[in-house]
Short mmCIF file of N, CA and C in Angstrom, two decimals:
data_model
loop_
_atom_site.label_atom_id
_atom_site.label_comp_id
_atom_site.label_asym_id
_atom_site.label_seq_id
_atom_site.Cartn_x
_atom_site.Cartn_y
_atom_site.Cartn_z
N MET J 1 -45.10 -25.09 54.92
CA MET J 1 -43.94 -24.28 55.19
C MET J 1 -42.91 -25.05 56.01
N LYS J 2 -43.37 -25.90 56.92
CA LYS J 2 -42.42 -26.67 57.73
C LYS J 2 -41.60 -27.62 56.87
N LYS J 3 -42.26 -28.22 55.88
CA LYS J 3 -41.54 -29.14 55.00
C LYS J 3 -40.50 -28.38 54.18
N THR J 4 -40.86 -27.20 53.71
CA THR J 4 -39.93 -26.38 52.95
C THR J 4 -38.74 -25.97 53.81
N LYS J 5 -39.00 -25.58 55.06
CA LYS J 5 -37.92 -25.21 55.97
C LYS J 5 -36.97 -26.38 56.19
N ARG J 6 -37.53 -27.56 56.39
CA ARG J 6 -36.69 -28.73 56.62
C ARG J 6 -35.84 -29.07 55.41
N ILE J 7 -36.44 -28.98 54.23
CA ILE J 7 -35.70 -29.29 53.00
C ILE J 7 -34.57 -28.28 52.81
N LEU J 8 -34.87 -26.98 53.01
CA LEU J 8 -33.84 -25.96 52.85
C LEU J 8 -32.75 -26.09 53.90
N ALA J 9 -33.12 -26.41 55.12
CA ALA J 9 -32.12 -26.59 56.18
C ALA J 9 -31.21 -27.77 55.86
N LEU J 10 -31.80 -28.85 55.38
CA LEU J 10 -31.01 -30.03 55.01
C LEU J 10 -30.09 -29.72 53.83
N ALA J 11 -30.61 -29.01 52.84
CA ALA J 11 -29.79 -28.65 51.68
C ALA J 11 -28.63 -27.75 52.10
N GLY J 12 -28.90 -26.79 52.96
CA GLY J 12 -27.83 -25.91 53.44
C GLY J 12 -26.78 -26.65 54.23
N ALA J 13 -27.22 -27.56 55.10
CA ALA J 13 -26.27 -28.34 55.89
C ALA J 13 -25.43 -29.25 55.00
N LEU J 14 -26.05 -29.87 54.03
CA LEU J 14 -25.30 -30.73 53.10
C LEU J 14 -24.29 -29.93 52.28
N LEU J 15 -24.69 -28.74 51.86
CA LEU J 15 -23.79 -27.87 51.09
C LEU J 15 -22.58 -27.48 51.93
N LEU J 16 -22.81 -27.08 53.17
CA LEU J 16 -21.70 -26.71 54.04
C LEU J 16 -20.80 -27.92 54.33
N PHE J 17 -21.40 -29.07 54.60
CA PHE J 17 -20.61 -30.28 54.85
C PHE J 17 -19.76 -30.63 53.63
N ALA J 18 -20.33 -30.55 52.45
CA ALA J 18 -19.59 -30.88 51.22
C ALA J 18 -18.42 -29.92 51.02
N MET J 19 -18.63 -28.64 51.28
CA MET J 19 -17.54 -27.67 51.13
C MET J 19 -16.40 -27.97 52.09
N TYR J 20 -16.74 -28.29 53.35
CA TYR J 20 -15.70 -28.61 54.33
C TYR J 20 -14.99 -29.90 53.96
N ALA J 21 -15.71 -30.88 53.47
CA ALA J 21 -15.10 -32.15 53.08
C ALA J 21 -14.12 -31.96 51.93
N VAL J 22 -14.51 -31.19 50.93
CA VAL J 22 -13.63 -30.94 49.79
C VAL J 22 -12.39 -30.18 50.25
N THR J 23 -12.58 -29.19 51.12
CA THR J 23 -11.44 -28.43 51.63
C THR J 23 -10.48 -29.33 52.39
N LEU J 24 -11.02 -30.21 53.23
CA LEU J 24 -10.18 -31.11 54.01
C LEU J 24 -9.42 -32.08 53.11
N VAL J 25 -10.11 -32.66 52.14
CA VAL J 25 -9.45 -33.61 51.24
C VAL J 25 -8.33 -32.93 50.46
N LEU J 26 -8.61 -31.73 49.95
CA LEU J 26 -7.57 -31.03 49.19
C LEU J 26 -6.42 -30.59 50.09
N ALA J 27 -6.70 -30.30 51.36
CA ALA J 27 -5.62 -29.95 52.28
C ALA J 27 -4.73 -31.16 52.54
N LEU J 28 -5.35 -32.34 52.66
CA LEU J 28 -4.56 -33.55 52.87
C LEU J 28 -3.76 -33.94 51.64
N ILE J 29 -4.30 -33.66 50.47
CA ILE J 29 -3.58 -33.95 49.23
C ILE J 29 -2.43 -32.97 49.03
N GLY J 30 -2.63 -31.73 49.47
CA GLY J 30 -1.59 -30.71 49.31
C GLY J 30 -1.80 -29.85 48.08
N SER J 31 -3.03 -29.57 47.76
CA SER J 31 -3.35 -28.76 46.58
C SER J 31 -2.99 -27.29 46.81
N ASP J 32 -2.76 -26.59 45.72
CA ASP J 32 -2.38 -25.18 45.80
C ASP J 32 -3.57 -24.27 46.14
N ILE J 33 -4.78 -24.71 45.87
CA ILE J 33 -5.95 -23.85 46.07
C ILE J 33 -6.65 -24.09 47.41
N THR J 34 -6.00 -24.84 48.30
CA THR J 34 -6.62 -25.20 49.57
C THR J 34 -6.97 -23.97 50.40
N LEU J 35 -6.08 -23.00 50.50
CA LEU J 35 -6.33 -21.80 51.30
C LEU J 35 -7.51 -21.01 50.75
N LYS J 36 -7.61 -20.91 49.44
CA LYS J 36 -8.75 -20.20 48.83
C LYS J 36 -10.06 -20.94 49.11
N LEU J 37 -10.03 -22.26 49.05
CA LEU J 37 -11.24 -23.03 49.34
C LEU J 37 -11.63 -22.92 50.81
N LEU J 38 -10.64 -22.85 51.71
CA LEU J 38 -10.94 -22.68 53.12
C LEU J 38 -11.61 -21.33 53.36
N ARG J 39 -11.09 -20.30 52.72
CA ARG J 39 -11.72 -18.97 52.84
C ARG J 39 -13.14 -18.98 52.29
N ALA J 40 -13.35 -19.66 51.18
CA ALA J 40 -14.70 -19.75 50.60
C ALA J 40 -15.63 -20.52 51.52
N SER J 41 -15.14 -21.57 52.14
CA SER J 41 -15.96 -22.35 53.06
C SER J 41 -16.35 -21.53 54.28
N ILE J 42 -15.42 -20.77 54.82
CA ILE J 42 -15.72 -19.93 55.97
C ILE J 42 -16.72 -18.85 55.60
N ALA J 43 -16.56 -18.24 54.43
CA ALA J 43 -17.50 -17.22 53.98
C ALA J 43 -18.89 -17.82 53.78
N CYS J 44 -18.97 -19.00 53.21
CA CYS J 44 -20.26 -19.65 52.97
C CYS J 44 -20.92 -20.11 54.26
N THR J 45 -20.12 -20.31 55.31
CA THR J 45 -20.69 -20.66 56.60
C THR J 45 -21.60 -19.53 57.09
N VAL J 46 -21.30 -18.32 56.71
CA VAL J 46 -22.13 -17.17 57.07
C VAL J 46 -23.17 -16.90 55.99
N ILE J 47 -22.78 -16.96 54.74
CA ILE J 47 -23.65 -16.54 53.64
C ILE J 47 -24.82 -17.50 53.42
N VAL J 48 -24.59 -18.80 53.46
CA VAL J 48 -25.67 -19.76 53.19
C VAL J 48 -26.82 -19.64 54.19
N PRO J 49 -26.56 -19.61 55.51
CA PRO J 49 -27.69 -19.43 56.44
C PRO J 49 -28.40 -18.10 56.28
N VAL J 50 -27.66 -17.04 55.95
CA VAL J 50 -28.29 -15.73 55.75
C VAL J 50 -29.23 -15.78 54.56
N PHE J 51 -28.81 -16.40 53.48
CA PHE J 51 -29.68 -16.51 52.30
C PHE J 51 -30.89 -17.39 52.59
N LEU J 52 -30.72 -18.46 53.32
CA LEU J 52 -31.85 -19.31 53.67
C LEU J 52 -32.85 -18.55 54.55
N TYR J 53 -32.36 -17.77 55.51
CA TYR J 53 -33.25 -16.97 56.34
C TYR J 53 -33.98 -15.92 55.50
N ALA J 54 -33.25 -15.28 54.58
CA ALA J 54 -33.88 -14.27 53.72
C ALA J 54 -34.94 -14.91 52.84
N TYR J 55 -34.70 -16.11 52.34
CA TYR J 55 -35.69 -16.81 51.54
C TYR J 55 -36.95 -17.08 52.35
N MET J 56 -36.78 -17.54 53.57
CA MET J 56 -37.95 -17.82 54.41
C MET J 56 -38.71 -16.54 54.74
N LEU J 57 -38.00 -15.44 54.96
CA LEU J 57 -38.64 -14.16 55.25
C LEU J 57 -39.44 -13.66 54.05
N VAL J 58 -38.85 -13.73 52.87
CA VAL J 58 -39.55 -13.31 51.66
C VAL J 58 -40.75 -14.21 51.39
N TYR J 59 -40.60 -15.50 51.61
CA TYR J 59 -41.71 -16.44 51.42
C TYR J 59 -42.86 -16.09 52.35
N ARG J 60 -42.54 -15.79 53.60
CA ARG J 60 -43.59 -15.45 54.58
C ARG J 60 -44.31 -14.17 54.17
N VAL J 61 -43.57 -13.17 53.69
CA VAL J 61 -44.18 -11.91 53.28
C VAL J 61 -45.05 -12.10 52.04
N LEU J 62 -44.56 -12.86 51.07
CA LEU J 62 -45.32 -13.06 49.83
C LEU J 62 -46.57 -13.91 50.04
N LYS J 63 -46.53 -14.84 50.97
CA LYS J 63 -47.68 -15.68 51.24
C LYS J 63 -48.69 -15.00 52.16
N GLY J 64 -48.34 -13.84 52.72
CA GLY J 64 -49.27 -13.09 53.54
C GLY J 64 -49.28 -13.46 54.99
N HIS J 65 -48.30 -14.20 55.44
CA HIS J 65 -48.22 -14.56 56.85
C HIS J 65 -47.42 -13.48 57.57
N GLY J 66 -48.14 -12.48 58.12
CA GLY J 66 -47.48 -11.35 58.75
C GLY J 66 -46.82 -11.70 60.06
N SER J 67 -47.42 -12.61 60.83
CA SER J 67 -46.84 -13.02 62.11
C SER J 67 -47.03 -14.51 62.28
N ASP J 68 -46.38 -15.07 63.28
CA ASP J 68 -46.43 -16.51 63.48
C ASP J 68 -47.70 -16.98 64.15
N ASP J 69 -48.51 -16.08 64.78
CA ASP J 69 -49.71 -16.50 65.48
C ASP J 69 -50.95 -16.60 64.57
N GLY J 70 -50.78 -16.35 63.29
CA GLY J 70 -51.86 -16.55 62.35
C GLY J 70 -52.71 -15.33 62.07
N HIS J 71 -52.44 -14.19 62.69
CA HIS J 71 -53.21 -12.98 62.47
C HIS J 71 -52.45 -12.04 61.57
N THR J 72 -53.19 -11.29 60.76
CA THR J 72 -52.56 -10.26 59.94
C THR J 72 -52.61 -8.96 60.69
N ASP J 73 -51.72 -8.03 60.35
CA ASP J 73 -51.61 -6.77 61.06
C ASP J 73 -52.74 -5.81 60.72
N SER J 74 -53.39 -5.93 59.57
CA SER J 74 -54.40 -4.98 59.15
C SER J 74 -55.72 -5.09 59.92
N ALA J 75 -56.05 -6.24 60.46
CA ALA J 75 -57.32 -6.42 61.14
C ALA J 75 -57.23 -6.26 62.66
N ASP J 76 -56.05 -5.94 63.20
CA ASP J 76 -55.88 -5.88 64.64
C ASP J 76 -56.36 -4.57 65.26
N SER J 77 -56.56 -3.52 64.48
CA SER J 77 -56.92 -2.21 65.05
C SER J 77 -58.34 -2.09 65.44
#
């Protein structure tokens, strides 16, 4: 799971960096769609981490890891 988290975090960071780089380059060139790309980059700054967190949460639930300490909730009573 740690390797998967690292890969997803790196992919998310690279995606955000690429979006900002493209927005900056197009702003320097003077493209007409620069403002729309800036809005998309700002929106993805929130959306990408939320989706990555949701993926990790779903993965944890599907794999049966109820908590981080290694115990499941059904045997604690």
